[in-house]
């Protein structure tokens, strides 16, 4: 995909993933990679000066016996950070608070999640995700920005059948550490509740 906003930004994105789709009861793997490319356009109303940057990220994911294990890494170009004026960011290292996409920043992280369906609790899951970023800099002054780390933990209930199907309840806690911040840690807690309703016609029944 690519979108161009006159005098503002041109942003392109590409992604490829491969799902090995192993038989049930076997570990399943998914590999993926994506890239974001951004440039200023026209009068540079977004940043005030011309810029050109990119971010590339990759992931490896395994699901087995209720567990989902995930590792990811990313690298951002030195000229500018990644901008997201119209929504969230699609890179694999985008976490609850930090996307690890400052100019020159590299990041690596991993997560583990568990689904309690095997214990008679379908839809209940929990997990944790930790990432470390380093090498960021201010592209104007070329001064290094301190490294940063983030830890996310969550608990979610999302039934897949029965009268509560469509409901999602999720709690998320996040903490960010970065030297030089006004506060030694930056904590954030979220409580999410939503309900999905599907509007679609009933499937037709063949008379043959």
mmCIF file of N, CA and C in Angstrom, residues 91-194:
data_model
loop_
_atom_site.group_PDB
_atom_site.id
_atom_site.type_symbol
_atom_site.label_atom_id
_atom_site.label_comp_id
_atom_site.label_asym_id
_atom_site.label_seq_id
_atom_site.Cartn_x
_atom_site.Cartn_y
_atom_site.Cartn_z
ATOM 1 N N UNK A 91 4.551 -1.978 12.331
ATOM 2 C CA UNK A 91 5.779 -2.736 12.539
ATOM 3 C C UNK A 91 5.611 -3.754 13.666
ATOM 4 N N UNK A 92 6.390 -4.814 13.632
ATOM 5 C CA UNK A 92 6.251 -5.908 14.588
ATOM 6 C C UNK A 92 6.735 -5.545 15.990
ATOM 7 N N UNK A 93 7.457 -4.443 16.131
ATOM 8 C CA UNK A 93 7.924 -4.027 17.463
ATOM 9 C C UNK A 93 7.076 -2.888 18.036
ATOM 10 N N UNK A 94 5.878 -2.698 17.523
ATOM 11 C CA UNK A 94 4.960 -1.682 18.047
ATOM 12 C C UNK A 94 4.294 -2.221 19.302
ATOM 13 N N UNK A 95 4.620 -1.641 20.468
ATOM 14 C CA UNK A 95 4.096 -2.115 21.738
ATOM 15 C C UNK A 95 3.047 -1.143 22.278
ATOM 16 N N UNK A 96 2.634 -1.332 23.529
ATOM 17 C CA UNK A 96 1.562 -0.517 24.091
ATOM 18 C C UNK A 96 1.930 0.964 24.142
ATOM 19 N N UNK A 97 3.164 1.285 24.533
ATOM 20 C CA UNK A 97 3.567 2.689 24.635
ATOM 21 C C UNK A 97 4.590 3.112 23.583
ATOM 22 N N UNK A 98 5.494 2.232 23.215
ATOM 23 C CA UNK A 98 6.642 2.579 22.393
ATOM 24 C C UNK A 98 6.642 1.740 21.117
ATOM 25 N N UNK A 99 7.030 2.373 20.006
ATOM 26 C CA UNK A 99 7.138 1.653 18.735
ATOM 27 C C UNK A 99 8.590 1.418 18.319
ATOM 28 N N UNK A 100 9.549 1.917 19.097
ATOM 29 C CA UNK A 100 10.977 1.732 18.810
ATOM 30 C C UNK A 100 11.309 2.158 17.374
ATOM 31 N N UNK A 101 10.877 3.369 17.014
ATOM 32 C CA UNK A 101 11.075 3.838 15.640
ATOM 33 C C UNK A 101 11.652 5.247 15.582
ATOM 34 N N UNK A 102 12.475 5.618 16.598
ATOM 35 C CA UNK A 102 13.239 6.850 16.481
ATOM 36 C C UNK A 102 14.311 6.687 15.409
ATOM 37 N N UNK A 103 14.831 7.783 14.904
ATOM 38 C CA UNK A 103 15.875 7.718 13.898
ATOM 39 C C UNK A 103 17.048 6.873 14.397
ATOM 40 N N UNK A 104 17.489 5.931 13.573
ATOM 41 C CA UNK A 104 18.637 5.095 13.908
ATOM 42 C C UNK A 104 18.365 4.003 14.927
ATOM 43 N N UNK A 105 17.162 3.890 15.445
ATOM 44 C CA UNK A 105 16.886 2.954 16.532
ATOM 45 C C UNK A 105 16.746 1.517 16.026
ATOM 46 N N UNK A 106 17.365 0.610 16.763
ATOM 47 C CA UNK A 106 17.195 -0.826 16.541
ATOM 48 C C UNK A 106 16.492 -1.412 17.755
ATOM 49 N N UNK A 107 15.776 -2.492 17.567
ATOM 50 C CA UNK A 107 15.055 -3.107 18.688
ATOM 51 C C UNK A 107 14.924 -4.607 18.467
ATOM 52 N N UNK A 108 14.844 -5.319 19.573
ATOM 53 C CA UNK A 108 14.571 -6.752 19.543
ATOM 54 C C UNK A 108 13.719 -7.083 20.757
ATOM 55 N N UNK A 109 12.807 -7.996 20.603
ATOM 56 C CA UNK A 109 11.920 -8.344 21.713
ATOM 57 C C UNK A 109 11.289 -9.693 21.519
ATOM 58 N N UNK A 110 10.607 -10.129 22.565
ATOM 59 C CA UNK A 110 9.932 -11.417 22.499
ATOM 60 C C UNK A 110 8.742 -11.443 23.431
ATOM 61 N N UNK A 111 7.805 -12.332 23.151
ATOM 62 C CA UNK A 111 6.619 -12.456 23.992
ATOM 63 C C UNK A 111 6.229 -13.922 24.121
ATOM 64 N N UNK A 112 5.473 -14.200 25.171
ATOM 65 C CA UNK A 112 4.905 -15.535 25.397
ATOM 66 C C UNK A 112 3.467 -15.347 25.867
ATOM 67 N N UNK A 113 2.558 -16.101 25.274
ATOM 68 C CA UNK A 113 1.148 -16.030 25.644
ATOM 69 C C UNK A 113 0.610 -17.443 25.803
ATOM 70 N N UNK A 114 -0.403 -17.584 26.665
ATOM 71 C CA UNK A 114 -0.977 -18.913 26.904
ATOM 72 C C UNK A 114 -2.493 -18.830 26.889
ATOM 73 N N UNK A 115 -3.122 -19.778 26.203
ATOM 74 C CA UNK A 115 -4.572 -19.900 26.116
ATOM 75 C C UNK A 115 -5.005 -21.057 27.013
ATOM 76 N N UNK A 116 -5.974 -20.790 27.923
ATOM 77 C CA UNK A 116 -6.371 -21.773 28.924
ATOM 78 C C UNK A 116 -7.493 -22.703 28.467
ATOM 79 N N UNK A 117 -7.693 -22.842 27.154
ATOM 80 C CA UNK A 117 -8.765 -23.709 26.650
ATOM 81 C C UNK A 117 -8.607 -25.149 27.132
ATOM 82 N N UNK A 118 -7.372 -25.624 27.263
ATOM 83 C CA UNK A 118 -7.130 -26.999 27.694
ATOM 84 C C UNK A 118 -7.594 -27.246 29.124
ATOM 85 N N UNK A 119 -7.791 -26.173 29.895
ATOM 86 C CA UNK A 119 -8.246 -26.300 31.277
ATOM 87 C C UNK A 119 -9.738 -26.013 31.408
ATOM 88 N N UNK A 120 -10.448 -26.060 30.266
ATOM 89 C CA UNK A 120 -11.880 -25.812 30.299
ATOM 90 C C UNK A 120 -12.251 -24.347 30.391
ATOM 91 N N UNK A 121 -11.321 -23.454 30.018
ATOM 92 C CA UNK A 121 -11.566 -22.007 30.064
ATOM 93 C C UNK A 121 -11.312 -21.400 28.687
ATOM 94 N N UNK A 122 -12.109 -21.775 27.687
ATOM 95 C CA UNK A 122 -11.887 -21.219 26.347
ATOM 96 C C UNK A 122 -12.093 -19.712 26.324
ATOM 97 N N UNK A 123 -11.199 -19.030 25.637
ATOM 98 C CA UNK A 123 -11.281 -17.579 25.525
ATOM 99 C C UNK A 123 -10.461 -16.829 26.553
ATOM 100 N N UNK A 124 -9.962 -17.527 27.581
ATOM 101 C CA UNK A 124 -9.130 -16.881 28.596
ATOM 102 C C UNK A 124 -7.667 -17.050 28.224
ATOM 103 N N UNK A 125 -6.943 -15.948 28.159
ATOM 104 C CA UNK A 125 -5.528 -16.008 27.803
ATOM 105 C C UNK A 125 -4.758 -14.932 28.560
ATOM 106 N N UNK A 126 -3.465 -15.138 28.666
ATOM 107 C CA UNK A 126 -2.584 -14.178 29.328
ATOM 108 C C UNK A 126 -1.238 -14.187 28.625
ATOM 109 N N UNK A 127 -0.465 -13.124 28.819
ATOM 110 C CA UNK A 127 0.833 -13.082 28.163
ATOM 111 C C UNK A 127 1.686 -11.934 28.643
ATOM 112 N N UNK A 128 2.942 -11.946 28.199
ATOM 113 C CA UNK A 128 3.901 -10.898 28.524
ATOM 114 C C UNK A 128 4.787 -10.656 27.314
ATOM 115 N N UNK A 129 5.234 -9.402 27.166
ATOM 116 C CA UNK A 129 6.039 -9.001 26.006
ATOM 117 C C UNK A 129 7.087 -8.010 26.493
ATOM 118 N N UNK A 130 8.344 -8.270 26.146
ATOM 119 C CA UNK A 130 9.453 -7.393 26.551
ATOM 120 C C UNK A 130 10.299 -7.060 25.327
ATOM 121 N N UNK A 131 10.660 -5.782 25.168
ATOM 122 C CA UNK A 131 11.530 -5.358 24.064
ATOM 123 C C UNK A 131 12.559 -4.352 24.552
ATOM 124 N N UNK A 132 13.691 -4.325 23.864
ATOM 125 C CA UNK A 132 14.803 -3.414 24.167
ATOM 126 C C UNK A 132 15.158 -2.657 22.894
ATOM 127 N N UNK A 133 15.281 -1.316 22.991
ATOM 128 C CA UNK A 133 15.698 -0.510 21.857
ATOM 129 C C UNK A 133 17.012 0.187 22.144
ATOM 130 N N UNK A 134 17.831 0.375 21.101
ATOM 131 C CA UNK A 134 19.127 1.028 21.288
ATOM 132 C C UNK A 134 19.540 1.726 19.978
ATOM 133 N N UNK A 135 20.529 2.599 20.089
ATOM 134 C CA UNK A 135 21.118 3.236 18.908
ATOM 135 C C UNK A 135 20.354 4.425 18.362
ATOM 136 N N UNK A 136 19.310 4.905 19.041
ATOM 137 C CA UNK A 136 18.536 6.044 18.533
ATOM 138 C C UNK A 136 19.336 7.331 18.627
ATOM 139 N N UNK A 137 19.036 8.285 17.737
ATOM 140 C CA UNK A 137 19.725 9.564 17.751
ATOM 141 C C UNK A 137 18.799 10.672 17.271
ATOM 142 N N UNK A 138 19.189 11.907 17.626
ATOM 143 C CA UNK A 138 18.500 13.084 17.112
ATOM 144 C C UNK A 138 19.082 13.379 15.732
ATOM 145 N N UNK A 139 18.298 13.272 14.658
ATOM 146 C CA UNK A 139 18.884 13.413 13.314
ATOM 147 C C UNK A 139 19.362 14.830 13.004
ATOM 148 N N UNK A 140 18.910 15.826 13.756
ATOM 149 C CA UNK A 140 19.339 17.208 13.517
ATOM 150 C C UNK A 140 20.689 17.475 14.181
ATOM 151 N N UNK A 141 20.828 17.069 15.455
ATOM 152 C CA UNK A 141 22.070 17.330 16.207
ATOM 153 C C UNK A 141 23.024 16.142 16.195
ATOM 154 N N UNK A 142 22.524 14.986 15.759
ATOM 155 C CA UNK A 142 23.289 13.731 15.758
ATOM 156 C C UNK A 142 23.687 13.283 17.163
ATOM 157 N N UNK A 143 22.962 13.780 18.184
ATOM 158 C CA UNK A 143 23.214 13.397 19.576
ATOM 159 C C UNK A 143 22.436 12.120 19.885
ATOM 160 N N UNK A 144 23.077 11.214 20.598
ATOM 161 C CA UNK A 144 22.436 9.938 20.917
ATOM 162 C C UNK A 144 21.271 10.122 21.882
ATOM 163 N N UNK A 145 20.226 9.327 21.683
ATOM 164 C CA UNK A 145 19.071 9.285 22.585
ATOM 165 C C UNK A 145 19.230 8.041 23.454
ATOM 166 N N UNK A 146 19.009 8.149 24.782
ATOM 167 C CA UNK A 146 19.201 6.986 25.657
ATOM 168 C C UNK A 146 18.367 5.780 25.223
ATOM 169 N N UNK A 147 18.929 4.598 25.465
ATOM 170 C CA UNK A 147 18.217 3.361 25.166
ATOM 171 C C UNK A 147 16.942 3.259 26.003
ATOM 172 N N UNK A 148 15.987 2.495 25.528
ATOM 173 C CA UNK A 148 14.738 2.340 26.267
ATOM 174 C C UNK A 148 14.248 0.896 26.196
ATOM 175 N N UNK A 149 13.453 0.531 27.189
ATOM 176 C CA UNK A 149 12.911 -0.825 27.312
ATOM 177 C C UNK A 149 11.435 -0.733 27.669
ATOM 178 N N UNK A 150 10.684 -1.728 27.253
ATOM 179 C CA UNK A 150 9.266 -1.767 27.620
ATOM 180 C C UNK A 150 8.846 -3.194 27.956
ATOM 181 N N UNK A 151 8.019 -3.302 28.992
ATOM 182 C CA UNK A 151 7.413 -4.571 29.382
ATOM 183 C C UNK A 151 5.895 -4.402 29.362
ATOM 184 N N UNK A 152 5.204 -5.294 28.667
ATOM 185 C CA UNK A 152 3.740 -5.330 28.647
ATOM 186 C C UNK A 152 3.269 -6.671 29.185
ATOM 187 N N UNK A 153 2.228 -6.664 30.013
ATOM 188 C CA UNK A 153 1.570 -7.897 30.453
ATOM 189 C C UNK A 153 0.065 -7.700 30.297
ATOM 190 N N UNK A 154 -0.657 -8.769 29.997
ATOM 191 C CA UNK A 154 -2.094 -8.646 29.780
ATOM 192 C C UNK A 154 -2.835 -9.922 30.174
ATOM 193 N N UNK A 155 -4.123 -9.742 30.441
ATOM 194 C CA UNK A 155 -5.049 -10.837 30.711
ATOM 195 C C UNK A 155 -6.311 -10.545 29.912
ATOM 196 N N UNK A 156 -6.764 -11.526 29.138
ATOM 197 C CA UNK A 156 -7.905 -11.301 28.242
ATOM 198 C C UNK A 156 -8.912 -12.444 28.331
ATOM 199 N N UNK A 157 -10.198 -12.064 28.278
ATOM 200 C CA UNK A 157 -11.279 -13.051 28.179
ATOM 201 C C UNK A 157 -12.089 -12.737 26.931
ATOM 202 N N UNK A 158 -12.121 -13.692 25.993
ATOM 203 C CA UNK A 158 -12.818 -13.500 24.719
ATOM 204 C C UNK A 158 -13.453 -14.833 24.319
ATOM 205 N N UNK A 159 -14.657 -15.122 24.804
ATOM 206 C CA UNK A 159 -15.291 -16.412 24.516
ATOM 207 C C UNK A 159 -15.541 -16.605 23.025
ATOM 208 N N UNK A 160 -15.357 -17.818 22.575
ATOM 209 C CA UNK A 160 -15.518 -18.127 21.153
ATOM 210 C C UNK A 160 -16.852 -18.789 20.839
ATOM 211 N N UNK A 161 -17.643 -19.070 21.853
ATOM 212 C CA UNK A 161 -18.953 -19.689 21.631
ATOM 213 C C UNK A 161 -19.859 -19.360 22.813
ATOM 214 N N UNK A 162 -21.150 -19.668 22.672
ATOM 215 C CA UNK A 162 -22.093 -19.400 23.747
ATOM 216 C C UNK A 162 -22.664 -17.993 23.681
ATOM 217 N N UNK A 163 -23.491 -17.618 24.657
ATOM 218 C CA UNK A 163 -24.177 -16.313 24.625
ATOM 219 C C UNK A 163 -23.231 -15.115 24.746
ATOM 220 N N UNK A 164 -22.026 -15.319 25.255
ATOM 221 C CA UNK A 164 -21.083 -14.207 25.406
ATOM 222 C C UNK A 164 -20.133 -14.075 24.218
ATOM 223 N N UNK A 165 -20.351 -14.880 23.174
ATOM 224 C CA UNK A 165 -19.480 -14.776 22.000
ATOM 225 C C UNK A 165 -19.566 -13.371 21.422
ATOM 226 N N UNK A 166 -18.425 -12.763 21.131
ATOM 227 C CA UNK A 166 -18.358 -11.384 20.651
ATOM 228 C C UNK A 166 -17.870 -10.419 21.713
ATOM 229 N N UNK A 167 -17.945 -10.833 22.997
ATOM 230 C CA UNK A 167 -17.470 -9.995 24.095
ATOM 231 C C UNK A 167 -15.959 -10.115 24.247
ATOM 232 N N UNK A 168 -15.306 -9.002 24.569
ATOM 233 C CA UNK A 168 -13.883 -9.037 24.909
ATOM 234 C C UNK A 168 -13.639 -8.155 26.119
ATOM 235 N N UNK A 169 -13.005 -8.728 27.146
ATOM 236 C CA UNK A 169 -12.557 -7.989 28.318
ATOM 237 C C UNK A 169 -11.041 -8.171 28.408
ATOM 238 N N UNK A 170 -10.319 -7.070 28.501
ATOM 239 C CA UNK A 170 -8.862 -7.162 28.511
ATOM 240 C C UNK A 170 -8.276 -6.113 29.434
ATOM 241 N N UNK A 171 -7.311 -6.533 30.253
ATOM 242 C CA UNK A 171 -6.525 -5.614 31.065
ATOM 243 C C UNK A 171 -5.095 -5.649 30.557
ATOM 244 N N UNK A 172 -4.470 -4.479 30.447
ATOM 245 C CA UNK A 172 -3.098 -4.364 29.957
ATOM 246 C C UNK A 172 -2.305 -3.452 30.882
ATOM 247 N N UNK A 173 -1.137 -3.914 31.285
ATOM 248 C CA UNK A 173 -0.218 -3.088 32.081
ATOM 249 C C UNK A 173 1.084 -2.964 31.312
ATOM 250 N N UNK A 174 1.638 -1.757 31.312
ATOM 251 C CA UNK A 174 2.877 -1.500 30.590
ATOM 252 C C UNK A 174 3.793 -0.624 31.430
ATOM 253 N N UNK A 175 5.097 -0.833 31.272
ATOM 254 C CA UNK A 175 6.094 0.012 31.942
ATOM 255 C C UNK A 175 7.260 0.241 30.987
ATOM 256 N N UNK A 176 7.712 1.496 30.926
ATOM 257 C CA UNK A 176 8.829 1.888 30.064
ATOM 258 C C UNK A 176 9.951 2.448 30.931
ATOM 259 N N UNK A 177 11.178 2.018 30.636
ATOM 260 C CA UNK A 177 12.359 2.530 31.322
ATOM 261 C C UNK A 177 13.252 3.223 30.298
ATOM 262 N N UNK A 178 13.683 4.459 30.616
ATOM 263 C CA UNK A 178 14.612 5.183 29.757
ATOM 264 C C UNK A 178 15.389 6.189 30.601
ATOM 265 N N UNK A 179 16.689 6.115 30.541
ATOM 266 C CA UNK A 179 17.539 7.018 31.319
ATOM 267 C C UNK A 179 17.312 8.463 30.893
ATOM 268 N N UNK A 180 17.242 9.361 31.875
ATOM 269 C CA UNK A 180 17.074 10.770 31.583
ATOM 270 C C UNK A 180 15.644 11.250 31.599
ATOM 271 N N UNK A 181 14.659 10.330 31.728
ATOM 272 C CA UNK A 181 13.267 10.753 31.829
ATOM 273 C C UNK A 181 13.016 11.477 33.149
ATOM 274 N N UNK A 182 11.988 12.319 33.177
ATOM 275 C CA UNK A 182 11.613 13.009 34.409
ATOM 276 C C UNK A 182 11.238 11.997 35.480
ATOM 277 N N UNK A 183 10.532 10.938 35.076
ATOM 278 C CA UNK A 183 10.203 9.851 35.986
ATOM 279 C C UNK A 183 11.073 8.641 35.647
ATOM 280 N N UNK A 184 11.546 7.890 36.636
ATOM 281 C CA UNK A 184 12.410 6.743 36.337
ATOM 282 C C UNK A 184 11.703 5.672 35.524
ATOM 283 N N UNK A 185 10.385 5.539 35.718
ATOM 284 C CA UNK A 185 9.601 4.597 34.920
ATOM 285 C C UNK A 185 8.320 5.297 34.458
ATOM 286 N N UNK A 186 7.775 4.820 33.361
ATOM 287 C CA UNK A 186 6.540 5.380 32.815
ATOM 288 C C UNK A 186 5.519 4.259 32.720
ATOM 289 N N UNK A 187 4.625 4.203 33.701
ATOM 290 C CA UNK A 187 3.658 3.125 33.776
ATOM 291 C C UNK A 187 2.329 3.529 33.129
ATOM 292 N N UNK A 188 1.639 2.514 32.606
ATOM 293 C CA UNK A 188 0.337 2.760 31.986
ATOM 294 C C UNK A 188 -0.535 1.519 32.169
ATOM 295 N N UNK A 189 -1.792 1.737 32.528
ATOM 296 C CA UNK A 189 -2.741 0.638 32.708
ATOM 297 C C UNK A 189 -3.965 0.898 31.845
ATOM 298 N N UNK A 190 -4.420 -0.124 31.138
ATOM 299 C CA UNK A 190 -5.607 0.000 30.295
ATOM 300 C C UNK A 190 -6.611 -1.100 30.642
ATOM 301 N N UNK A 191 -7.872 -0.742 30.601
ATOM 302 C CA UNK A 191 -8.964 -1.700 30.733
ATOM 303 C C UNK A 191 -9.836 -1.547 29.494
ATOM 304 N N UNK A 192 -9.996 -2.624 28.760
ATOM 305 C CA UNK A 192 -10.720 -2.596 27.485
ATOM 306 C C UNK A 192 -11.919 -3.526 27.570
ATOM 307 N N UNK A 193 -13.075 -3.027 27.158
ATOM 308 C CA UNK A 193 -14.286 -3.839 27.071
ATOM 309 C C UNK A 193 -14.971 -3.491 25.758
ATOM 310 N N UNK A 194 -15.216 -4.491 24.937
ATOM 311 C CA UNK A 194 -15.943 -4.240 23.694
ATOM 312 C C UNK A 194 -16.761 -5.470 23.317
#
